[in-house]
XYZ file of C-alpha atoms in Angstrom:
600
model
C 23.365 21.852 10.223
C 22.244 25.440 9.681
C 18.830 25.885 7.905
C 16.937 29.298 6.836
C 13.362 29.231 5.513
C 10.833 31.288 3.814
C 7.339 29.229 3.427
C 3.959 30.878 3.105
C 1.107 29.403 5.698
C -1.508 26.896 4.651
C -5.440 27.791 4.458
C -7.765 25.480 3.840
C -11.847 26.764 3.534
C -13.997 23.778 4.416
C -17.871 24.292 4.027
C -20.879 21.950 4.375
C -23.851 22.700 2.203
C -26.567 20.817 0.612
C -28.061 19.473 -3.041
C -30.953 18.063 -3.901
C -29.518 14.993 -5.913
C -26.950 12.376 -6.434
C -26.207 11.598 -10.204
C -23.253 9.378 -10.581
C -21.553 9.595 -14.420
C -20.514 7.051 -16.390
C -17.198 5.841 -16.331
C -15.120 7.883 -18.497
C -12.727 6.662 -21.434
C -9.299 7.027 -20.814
C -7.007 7.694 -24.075
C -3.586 5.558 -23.225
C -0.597 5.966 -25.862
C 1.946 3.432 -25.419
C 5.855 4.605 -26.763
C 8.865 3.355 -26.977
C 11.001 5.424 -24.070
C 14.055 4.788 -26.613
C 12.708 6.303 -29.303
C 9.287 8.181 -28.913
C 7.538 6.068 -31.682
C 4.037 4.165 -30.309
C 4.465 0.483 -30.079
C 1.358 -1.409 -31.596
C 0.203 -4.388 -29.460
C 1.301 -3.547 -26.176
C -0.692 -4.687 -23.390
C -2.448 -1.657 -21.179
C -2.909 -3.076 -17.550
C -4.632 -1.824 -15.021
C -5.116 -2.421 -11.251
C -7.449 -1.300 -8.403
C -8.462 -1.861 -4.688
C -11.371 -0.442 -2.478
C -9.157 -0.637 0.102
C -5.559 0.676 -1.896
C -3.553 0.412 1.468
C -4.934 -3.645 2.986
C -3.131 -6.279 2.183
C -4.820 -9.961 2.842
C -8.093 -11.120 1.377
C -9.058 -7.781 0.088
C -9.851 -8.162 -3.636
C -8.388 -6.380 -6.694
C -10.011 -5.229 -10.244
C -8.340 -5.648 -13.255
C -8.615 -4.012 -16.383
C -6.537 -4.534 -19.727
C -6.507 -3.204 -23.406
C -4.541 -3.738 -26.230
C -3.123 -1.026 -28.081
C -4.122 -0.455 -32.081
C -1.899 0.638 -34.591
C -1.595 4.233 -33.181
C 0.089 2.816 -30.278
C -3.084 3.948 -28.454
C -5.447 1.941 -25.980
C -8.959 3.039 -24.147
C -9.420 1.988 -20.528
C -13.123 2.650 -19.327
C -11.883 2.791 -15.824
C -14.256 3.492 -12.160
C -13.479 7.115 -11.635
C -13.912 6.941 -7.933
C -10.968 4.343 -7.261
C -7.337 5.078 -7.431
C -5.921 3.002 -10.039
C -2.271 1.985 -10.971
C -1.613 1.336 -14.502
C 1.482 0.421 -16.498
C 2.244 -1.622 -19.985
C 3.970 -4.083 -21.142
C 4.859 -6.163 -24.362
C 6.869 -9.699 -25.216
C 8.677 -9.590 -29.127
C 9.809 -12.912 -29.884
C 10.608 -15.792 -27.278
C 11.975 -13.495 -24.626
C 12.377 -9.830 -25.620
C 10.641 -8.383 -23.033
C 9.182 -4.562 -22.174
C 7.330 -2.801 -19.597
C 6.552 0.902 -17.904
C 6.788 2.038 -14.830
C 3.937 2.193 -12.444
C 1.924 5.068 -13.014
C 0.031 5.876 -10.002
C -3.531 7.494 -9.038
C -4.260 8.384 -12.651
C -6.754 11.027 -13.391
C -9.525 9.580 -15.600
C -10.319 10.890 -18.231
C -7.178 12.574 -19.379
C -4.852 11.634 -22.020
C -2.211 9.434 -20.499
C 1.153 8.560 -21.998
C 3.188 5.088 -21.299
C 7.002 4.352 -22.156
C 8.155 1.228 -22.655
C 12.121 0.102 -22.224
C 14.216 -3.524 -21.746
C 13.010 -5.394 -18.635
C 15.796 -8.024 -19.608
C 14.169 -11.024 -16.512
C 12.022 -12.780 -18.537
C 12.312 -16.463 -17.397
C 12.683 -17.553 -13.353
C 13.268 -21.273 -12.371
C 12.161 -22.013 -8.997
C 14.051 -25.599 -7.301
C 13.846 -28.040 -4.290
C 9.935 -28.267 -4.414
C 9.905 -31.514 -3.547
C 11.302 -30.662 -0.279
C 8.150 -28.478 0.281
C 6.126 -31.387 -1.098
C 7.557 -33.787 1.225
C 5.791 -32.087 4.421
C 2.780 -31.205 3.125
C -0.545 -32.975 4.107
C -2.659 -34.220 1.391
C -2.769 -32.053 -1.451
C 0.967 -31.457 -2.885
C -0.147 -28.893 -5.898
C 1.946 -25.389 -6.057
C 1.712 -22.653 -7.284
C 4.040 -19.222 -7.735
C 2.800 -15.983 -6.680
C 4.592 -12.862 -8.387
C 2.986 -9.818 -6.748
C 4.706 -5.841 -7.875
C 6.647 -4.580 -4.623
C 5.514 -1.244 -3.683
C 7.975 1.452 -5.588
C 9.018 2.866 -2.153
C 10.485 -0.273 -1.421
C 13.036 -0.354 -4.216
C 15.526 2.637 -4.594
C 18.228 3.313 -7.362
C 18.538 3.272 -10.965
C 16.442 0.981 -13.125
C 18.356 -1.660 -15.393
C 19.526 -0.026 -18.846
C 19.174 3.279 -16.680
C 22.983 4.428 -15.520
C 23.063 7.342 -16.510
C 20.234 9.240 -14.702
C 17.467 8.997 -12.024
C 13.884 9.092 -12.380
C 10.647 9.333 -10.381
C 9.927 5.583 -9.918
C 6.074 6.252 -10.526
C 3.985 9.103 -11.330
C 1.338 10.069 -9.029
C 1.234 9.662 -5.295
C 3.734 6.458 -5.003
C 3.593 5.289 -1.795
C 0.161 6.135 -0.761
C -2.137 4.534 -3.436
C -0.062 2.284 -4.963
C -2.137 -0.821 -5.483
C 0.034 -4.184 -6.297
C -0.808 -6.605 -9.019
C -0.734 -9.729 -8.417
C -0.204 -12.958 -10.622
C -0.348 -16.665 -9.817
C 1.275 -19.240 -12.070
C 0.980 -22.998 -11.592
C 4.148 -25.018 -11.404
C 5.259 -28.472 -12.877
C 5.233 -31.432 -10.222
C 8.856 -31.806 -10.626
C 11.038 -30.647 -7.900
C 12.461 -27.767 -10.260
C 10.010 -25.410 -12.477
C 10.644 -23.309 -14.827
C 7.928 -20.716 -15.733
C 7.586 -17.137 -18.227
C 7.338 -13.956 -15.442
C 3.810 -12.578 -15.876
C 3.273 -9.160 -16.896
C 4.719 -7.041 -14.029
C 5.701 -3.050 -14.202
C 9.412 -2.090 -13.743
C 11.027 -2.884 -10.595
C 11.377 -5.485 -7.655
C 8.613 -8.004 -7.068
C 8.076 -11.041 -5.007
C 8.082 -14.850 -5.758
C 6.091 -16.615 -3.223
C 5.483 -20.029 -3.141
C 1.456 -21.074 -2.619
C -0.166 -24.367 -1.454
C -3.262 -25.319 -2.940
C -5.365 -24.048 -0.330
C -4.152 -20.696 -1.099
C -1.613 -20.719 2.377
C 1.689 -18.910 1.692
C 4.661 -21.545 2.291
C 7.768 -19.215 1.700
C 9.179 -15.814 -0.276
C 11.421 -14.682 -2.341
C 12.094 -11.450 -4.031
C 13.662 -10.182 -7.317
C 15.547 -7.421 -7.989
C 16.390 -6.323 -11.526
C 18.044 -3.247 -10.418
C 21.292 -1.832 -10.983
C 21.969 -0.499 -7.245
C 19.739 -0.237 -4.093
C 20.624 2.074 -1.553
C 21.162 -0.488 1.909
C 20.955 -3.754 -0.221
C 23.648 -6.200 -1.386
C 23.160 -5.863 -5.157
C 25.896 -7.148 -6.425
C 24.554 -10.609 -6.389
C 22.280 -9.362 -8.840
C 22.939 -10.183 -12.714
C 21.034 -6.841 -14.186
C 21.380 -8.142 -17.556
C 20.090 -11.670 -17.225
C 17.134 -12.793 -19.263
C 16.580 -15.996 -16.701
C 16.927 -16.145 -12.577
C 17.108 -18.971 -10.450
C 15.071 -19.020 -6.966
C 15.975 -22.008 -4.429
C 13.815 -22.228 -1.356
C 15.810 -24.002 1.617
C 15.111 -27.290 2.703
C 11.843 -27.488 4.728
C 10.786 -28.184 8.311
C 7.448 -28.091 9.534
C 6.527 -27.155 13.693
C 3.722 -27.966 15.631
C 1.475 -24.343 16.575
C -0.182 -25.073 20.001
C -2.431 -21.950 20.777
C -3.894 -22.021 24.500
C -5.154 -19.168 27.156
C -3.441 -18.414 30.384
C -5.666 -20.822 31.423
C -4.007 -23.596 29.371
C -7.404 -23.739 27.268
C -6.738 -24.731 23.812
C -8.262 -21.541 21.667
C -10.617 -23.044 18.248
C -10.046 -21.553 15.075
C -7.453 -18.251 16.078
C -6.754 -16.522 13.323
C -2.399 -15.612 13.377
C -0.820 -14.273 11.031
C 3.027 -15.332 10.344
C 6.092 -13.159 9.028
C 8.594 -14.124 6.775
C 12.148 -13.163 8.233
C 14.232 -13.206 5.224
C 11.312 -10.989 2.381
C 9.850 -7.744 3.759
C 6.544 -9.197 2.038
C 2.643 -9.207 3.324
C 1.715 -11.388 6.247
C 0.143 -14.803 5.670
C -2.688 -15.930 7.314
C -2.680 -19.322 9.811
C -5.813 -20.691 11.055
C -6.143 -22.824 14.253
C -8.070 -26.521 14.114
C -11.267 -26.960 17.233
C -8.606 -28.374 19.626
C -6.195 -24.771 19.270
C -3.447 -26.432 16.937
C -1.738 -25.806 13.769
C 1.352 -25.609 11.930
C 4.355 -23.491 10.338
C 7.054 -24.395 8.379
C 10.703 -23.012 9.046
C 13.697 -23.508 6.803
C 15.455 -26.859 8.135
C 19.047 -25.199 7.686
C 20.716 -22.045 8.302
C 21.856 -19.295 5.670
C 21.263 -16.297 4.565
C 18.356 -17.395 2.706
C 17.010 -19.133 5.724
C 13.218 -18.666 6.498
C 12.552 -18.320 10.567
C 8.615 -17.378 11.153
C 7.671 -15.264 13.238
C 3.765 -14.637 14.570
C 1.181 -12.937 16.053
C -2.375 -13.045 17.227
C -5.127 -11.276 14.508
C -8.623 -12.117 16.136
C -10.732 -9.838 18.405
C -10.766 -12.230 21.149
C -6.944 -11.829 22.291
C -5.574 -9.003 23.976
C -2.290 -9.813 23.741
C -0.686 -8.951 20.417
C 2.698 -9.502 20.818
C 5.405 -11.828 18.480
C 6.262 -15.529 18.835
C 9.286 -17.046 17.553
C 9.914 -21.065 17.598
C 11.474 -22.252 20.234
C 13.360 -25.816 20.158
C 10.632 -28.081 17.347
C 7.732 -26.382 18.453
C 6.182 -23.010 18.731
C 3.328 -22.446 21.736
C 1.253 -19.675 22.139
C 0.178 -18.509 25.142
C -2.522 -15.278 25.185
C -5.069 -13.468 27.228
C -8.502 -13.793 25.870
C -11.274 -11.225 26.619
C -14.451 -11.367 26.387
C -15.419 -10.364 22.831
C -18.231 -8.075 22.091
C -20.285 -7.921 18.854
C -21.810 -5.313 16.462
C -25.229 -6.063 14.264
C -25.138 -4.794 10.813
C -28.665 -3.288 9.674
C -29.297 -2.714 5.802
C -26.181 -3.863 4.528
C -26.142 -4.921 0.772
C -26.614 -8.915 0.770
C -23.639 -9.197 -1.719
C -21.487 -7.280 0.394
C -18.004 -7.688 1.516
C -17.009 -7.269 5.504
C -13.418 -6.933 6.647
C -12.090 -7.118 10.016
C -8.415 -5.054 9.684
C -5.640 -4.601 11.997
C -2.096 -3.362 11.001
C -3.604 -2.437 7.178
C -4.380 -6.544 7.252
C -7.825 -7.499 6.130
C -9.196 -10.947 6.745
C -13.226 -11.501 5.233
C -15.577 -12.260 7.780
C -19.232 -13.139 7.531
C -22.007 -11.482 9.624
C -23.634 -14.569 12.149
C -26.981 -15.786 11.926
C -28.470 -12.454 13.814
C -26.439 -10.576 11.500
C -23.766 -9.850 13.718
C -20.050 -9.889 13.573
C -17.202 -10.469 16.451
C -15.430 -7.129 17.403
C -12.463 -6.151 20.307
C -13.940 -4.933 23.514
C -11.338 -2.734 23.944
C -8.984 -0.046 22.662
C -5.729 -1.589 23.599
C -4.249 -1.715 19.262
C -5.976 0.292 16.258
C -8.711 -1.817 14.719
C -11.328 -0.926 11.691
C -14.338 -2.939 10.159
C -14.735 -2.250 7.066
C -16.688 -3.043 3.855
C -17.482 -2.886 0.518
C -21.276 -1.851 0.636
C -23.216 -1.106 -2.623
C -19.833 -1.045 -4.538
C -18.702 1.580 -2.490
C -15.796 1.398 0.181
C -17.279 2.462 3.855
C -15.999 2.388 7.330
C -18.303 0.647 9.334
C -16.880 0.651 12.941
C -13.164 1.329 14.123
C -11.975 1.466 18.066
C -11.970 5.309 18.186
C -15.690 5.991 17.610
C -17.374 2.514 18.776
C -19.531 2.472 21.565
C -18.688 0.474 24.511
C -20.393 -3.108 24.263
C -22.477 -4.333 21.764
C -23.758 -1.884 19.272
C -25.497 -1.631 15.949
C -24.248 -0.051 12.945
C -27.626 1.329 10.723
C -26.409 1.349 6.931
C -29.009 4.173 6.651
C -27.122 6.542 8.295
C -24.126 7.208 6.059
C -24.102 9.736 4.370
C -22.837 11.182 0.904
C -19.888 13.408 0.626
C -18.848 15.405 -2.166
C -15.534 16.861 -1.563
C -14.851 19.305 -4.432
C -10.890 20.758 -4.429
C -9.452 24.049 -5.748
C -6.091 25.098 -6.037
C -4.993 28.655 -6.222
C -6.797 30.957 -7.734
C -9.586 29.071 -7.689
C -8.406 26.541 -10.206
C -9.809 23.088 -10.635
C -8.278 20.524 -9.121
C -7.937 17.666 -11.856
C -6.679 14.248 -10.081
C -5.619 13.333 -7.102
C -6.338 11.029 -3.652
C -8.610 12.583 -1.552
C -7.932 10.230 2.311
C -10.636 10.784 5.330
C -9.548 9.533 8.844
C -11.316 9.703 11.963
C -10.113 12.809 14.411
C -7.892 11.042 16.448
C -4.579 12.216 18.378
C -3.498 8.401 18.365
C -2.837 5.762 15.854
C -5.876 6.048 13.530
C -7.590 3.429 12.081
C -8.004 2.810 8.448
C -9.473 5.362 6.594
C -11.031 5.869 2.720
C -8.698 6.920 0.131
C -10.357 7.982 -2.892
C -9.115 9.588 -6.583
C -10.445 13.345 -7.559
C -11.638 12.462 -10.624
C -11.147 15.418 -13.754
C -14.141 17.261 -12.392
C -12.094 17.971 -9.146
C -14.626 16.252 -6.974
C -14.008 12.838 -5.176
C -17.256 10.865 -3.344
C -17.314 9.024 0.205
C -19.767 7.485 1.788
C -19.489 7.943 5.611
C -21.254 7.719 9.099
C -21.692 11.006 11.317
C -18.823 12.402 12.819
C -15.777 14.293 12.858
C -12.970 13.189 10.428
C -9.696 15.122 8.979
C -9.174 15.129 5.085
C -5.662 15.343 3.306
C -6.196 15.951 -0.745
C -3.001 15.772 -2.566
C -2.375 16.685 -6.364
C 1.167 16.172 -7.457
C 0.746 19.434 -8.912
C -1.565 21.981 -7.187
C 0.101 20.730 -3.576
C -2.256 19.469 -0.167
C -3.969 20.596 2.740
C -5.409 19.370 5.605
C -9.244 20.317 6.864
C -11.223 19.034 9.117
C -14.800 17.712 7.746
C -17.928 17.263 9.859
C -20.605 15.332 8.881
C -23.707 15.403 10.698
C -26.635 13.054 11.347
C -28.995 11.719 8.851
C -32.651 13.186 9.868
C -34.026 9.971 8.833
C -36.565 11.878 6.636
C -37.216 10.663 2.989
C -34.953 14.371 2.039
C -32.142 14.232 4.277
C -31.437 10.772 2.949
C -31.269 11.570 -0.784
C -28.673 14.777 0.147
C -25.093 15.425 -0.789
C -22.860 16.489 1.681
C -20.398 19.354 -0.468
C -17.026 19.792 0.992
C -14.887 22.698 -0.086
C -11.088 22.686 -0.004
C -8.626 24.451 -1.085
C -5.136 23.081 -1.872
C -1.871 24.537 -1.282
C 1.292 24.974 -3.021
C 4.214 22.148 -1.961
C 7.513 23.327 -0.129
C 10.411 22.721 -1.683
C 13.694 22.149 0.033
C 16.811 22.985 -2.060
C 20.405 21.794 -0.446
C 23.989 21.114 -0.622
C 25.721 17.855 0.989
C 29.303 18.512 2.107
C 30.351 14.975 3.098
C 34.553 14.969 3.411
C 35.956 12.042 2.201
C 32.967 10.491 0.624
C 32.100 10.784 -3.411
C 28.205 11.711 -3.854
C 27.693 11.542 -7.218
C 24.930 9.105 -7.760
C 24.350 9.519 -4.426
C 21.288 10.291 -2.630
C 19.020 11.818 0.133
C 15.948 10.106 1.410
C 13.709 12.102 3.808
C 10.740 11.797 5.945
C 8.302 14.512 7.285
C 6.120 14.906 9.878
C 3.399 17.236 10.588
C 1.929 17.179 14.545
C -1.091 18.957 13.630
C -2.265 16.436 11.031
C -2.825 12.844 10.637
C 1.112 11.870 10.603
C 0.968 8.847 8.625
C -1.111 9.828 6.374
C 0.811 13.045 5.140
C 3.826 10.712 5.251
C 2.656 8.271 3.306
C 2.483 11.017 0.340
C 5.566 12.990 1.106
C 8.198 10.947 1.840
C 10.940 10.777 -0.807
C 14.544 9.725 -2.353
C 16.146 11.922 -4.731
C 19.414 12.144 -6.517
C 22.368 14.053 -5.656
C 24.460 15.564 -8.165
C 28.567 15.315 -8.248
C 28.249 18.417 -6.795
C 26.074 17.285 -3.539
C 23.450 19.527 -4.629
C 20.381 18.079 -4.538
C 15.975 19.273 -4.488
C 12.588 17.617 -3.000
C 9.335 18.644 -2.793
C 7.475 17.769 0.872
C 4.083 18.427 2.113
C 3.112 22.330 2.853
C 1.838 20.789 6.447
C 5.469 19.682 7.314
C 7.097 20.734 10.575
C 9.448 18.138 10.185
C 11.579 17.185 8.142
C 14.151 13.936 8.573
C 17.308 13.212 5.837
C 19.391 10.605 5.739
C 22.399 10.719 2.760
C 23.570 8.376 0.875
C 26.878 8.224 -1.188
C 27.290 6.781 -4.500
C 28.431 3.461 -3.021
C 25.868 3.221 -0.836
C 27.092 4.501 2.757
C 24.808 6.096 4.765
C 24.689 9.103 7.261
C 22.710 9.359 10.375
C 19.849 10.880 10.349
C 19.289 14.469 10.875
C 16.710 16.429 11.702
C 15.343 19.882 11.026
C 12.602 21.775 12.578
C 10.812 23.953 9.483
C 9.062 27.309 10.296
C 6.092 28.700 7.888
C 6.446 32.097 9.437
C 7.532 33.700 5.921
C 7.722 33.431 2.056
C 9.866 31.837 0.397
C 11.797 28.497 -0.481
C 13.878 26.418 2.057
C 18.104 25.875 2.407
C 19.115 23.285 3.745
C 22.801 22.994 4.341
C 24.343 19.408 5.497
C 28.320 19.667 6.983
């Protein structure tokens, strides 16, 4: 590989002054036209969806806003949309008894700004799910089901969208795979061991079927694919031009869970949560009974649709984190317990919502009768608790800056952060996530991701301490800084300040190269590349700047990274799919200039 590079360095200001006020706005109305892709002309009666999180990056009980509008006869909709989430909105629209449309996911939208949709042929309109009465025949009690069809984050599906052969396109606009928040639709099915049932209103691309007990558990996955090609997956089995799927779930056998200490003492109501083997879906969430026992299901025969569950402890009274698999008809868990410690919650909103969170997994927990809530007494994995206080998202505790034993977290200490970005020149900033993480060299715990909104100021609420900030803007670039917020004077003044945060963004790197792969045809092939920056918080520039472009019949082929990278990771695909190792290239931002990347 032989690489030359010109790249100018990052600065980023940061300064922390004070104002006398808060003033929050009202939410601004956001102008959405709705066209058809096809033929530019607006399409009356669309549906306008939109869908937000507090928490865009947990998965588990955190809960999602909705927001819809139907379009007039403009083609045009008004969303009147918080402007301090990150919100993902796309449209769609059913003609008739099964022409169907819908957009793709547009991503971290900037409030306030005229927004344009396109609609195109998303041909799945129908999906029949069979053998439920196999599931029905080992459930307790209650026999009711129900289909969950929840949006697949657009990192997760690569290639060409159906009716789409002849070119590539950004799956999403915005920050894809950082603030991407999933929608999520439930649909009751017939007590018949085969149902058939109208998809709900998802955007373009893959999305997951999973089959739901009444009491909300998870049972088993599925996921469909209405794409023409996927880099690494089997698609021919795929019909892209079918209006109706069919989705059998295997035959059904349900284990024993036995959960016990080293001691052999059965451990009450342990939280676990259990993987899926054959979707790359969420994790599902397994309680224990008082005497330590529970149950999975596995599929009863093998295949390549076969479902083999694997778990792992989620509660801050077990050390040991590690994966179980069933072994013979049963699956026994043994773990270290430690002794738990717990944190007291002072001032919190009565109507607010706490989250204990471990591997971006949230599960609700209520504060104790001393107003108190369970917490690791340890630093052995990343944890976070986290809540929804006042409306506003807020880190309450994580295992970086804790205190050892049991502490109290005083709500009147957080304070208000203004962050207001610039890009060169001094120019506003208009949109964007804005994503504040505790200083830590290790794996950090969950931290706030919120939008810039179209005054080029975003608003977090946060306890004293040291944290580093990424902004991104998909068109003025990202930096990193590093924010300090100090401790509230407890006067009457302090408490009513504003923190003001300046940054200043930078301008993203491009990389420009040529593939020379003998043997091999790349058109419609493609490179997919990850960065990483050692200075900053890794993941979190990652989660914004990894990519998958096209490559031309030529090989040539142009992505934009992070201007923090240092790293910078390709793997190629050709057009039938094959894939090269991965190669890596160190990147210097010693000079001006573009990048050239070269692969022989």
């Amino acid at each position: 590989m032989r690489v030359s590079s010109t790249a100018s360095m990052i600065t980023a200001h940061l300064a922390v002054v004070a104002c006398a006020s808060i003033a929050f706005a009202q939410f601004p109305s956001t102008r959405v036209r709705v066209v058809d892709r096809a033929t530019a002309r607006p399409v009356v009666g669309a549906t306008v969806h939109a869908v937000t999180s507090p928490f865009p990056l947990l998965v588990g009980d955190i809960q999602r806003e909705c927001v819809e509008a139907t379009t007039d006869n403009s083609g045009t909709a008004r969303l009147e949309l918080d402007p301090t989430r990150s919100w993902t909105v796309w449209a769609t629209k059913r003609d008739g008894a099964s022409a169907r449309f819908a957009s793709l996911p547009h991503v971290a939208v900037t409030l306030g700004r005229p927004l344009r949709i396109e609609l195109e042929p998303f041909a799945l309109d129908r999906i029949t799910i069979e053998n439920l009465d196999a599931w029905r025949e080992v459930l307790d009690g209650d026999t009711r089901l129900t289909a969950r069809i929840s949006a697949d984050r657009p990192s997760a599906w690569l290639g060409d969208l159906r009716r789409s052969h002849d070119e590539c396109r950004t799956p999403v606009v915005g920050a894809h795979t950082g603030t991407f928040v999933a929608p999520s639709f439930d649909v009751a099915l017939a007590a018949t061991d085969s149902s058939s049932f109208v998809v709900p209103p998802v955007p373009l691309g893959s999305f997951f079927v999973e089959l739901v007990r009444a009491d909300g558990r998870v049972l088993d996955s599925r996921r469909a694919l209405p794409l023409t090609s996927v880099f690494g997956v089997d698609s021919s089995r795929y019909d892209i031009d079918a209006s109706e799927t069919t989705l059998r779930y295997c035959d059904v056998a349900r284990l024993p869970l036995r959960a016990v200490t080293v001691l052999e003492q059965p451990i009450p109501r342990l939280r676990v949560w259990q993987t899926l083997s054959n979707a790359s879906s969420r994790d599902h969430a397994i309680e224990t009974t008082d005497d330590g026992t529970a149950h999975v299901f596995c599929s009863a025969t093998s295949g390549s649709e076969a479902t083999i569950p694997r778990v792992r402890a989620f509660d801050p009274r077990i050390v040991d984190r590690s994966p179980y698999w069933p072994r013979s008809d049963s699956l026994d868990l043994k773990l270290r317990a430690h002794k738990a410690r717990f944190a007291s919650i002072r001032g919190i909103d009565e109507h607010a919502a706490v989250y204990y969170v471990e591997d971006d997994l949230a599960t609700r927990v209520e504060l104790n009768e001393d107003g108190a809530v369970r917490l690791p007494a340890h630093r052995r994995f990343p944890w976070s608790l986290v809540a929804v206080h006042g409306g506003h998202p807020v880190v309450l505790a994580d295992h970086v800056s804790s205190p050892r034993g049991d502490f109290t977290i005083d709500m009147t200490s957080f304070r208000t952060v203004e962050v207001r970005a610039r890009g060169r020149r001094n120019r506003l900033v208009r949109g964007g996530i804005i994503e504040i993480l505790p200083e830590w060299r290790g794996l950090a715990p969950i931290g706030l991701l919120v939008a810039i909104d179209d005054n080029g100021t975003a608003r977090v609420h946060l306890r004293p301490g040291t944290y580093a900030l990424l902004a991104w803007n998909e068109k003025r670039g990202d930096c990193v800084a590093r924010l300090v917020v100090p401790p509230n004077s407890n006067t009457a003044t302090d408490a009513s300040q504003v923190i003001v945060s300046r940054i200043t963004l930078e301008e993203f790197r491009w990389i420009h190269g040529v593939v020379a792969w003998k043997g091999h045809d790349l058109d419609r092939g493609a490179v997919a590349s990850e960065t990483f920056c050692p200075s900053t918080p890794a993941d979190c520039v990652a989660r914004f700047s990894d990519s998958v472009v096209r490559l031309n019949a030529q090989g040539c082929f142009e992505t934009r990274v992070s201007s923090q990278t240092r790293y910078f990771w390709m793997r190629v695909y050709d057009g039938q799919g094959e894939q090269s190792p991965w190669s890596t290239t160190k990147l210097h931002l010693g000079t001006e200039g573009n990048l050239v990347v070269e692969i022989q």
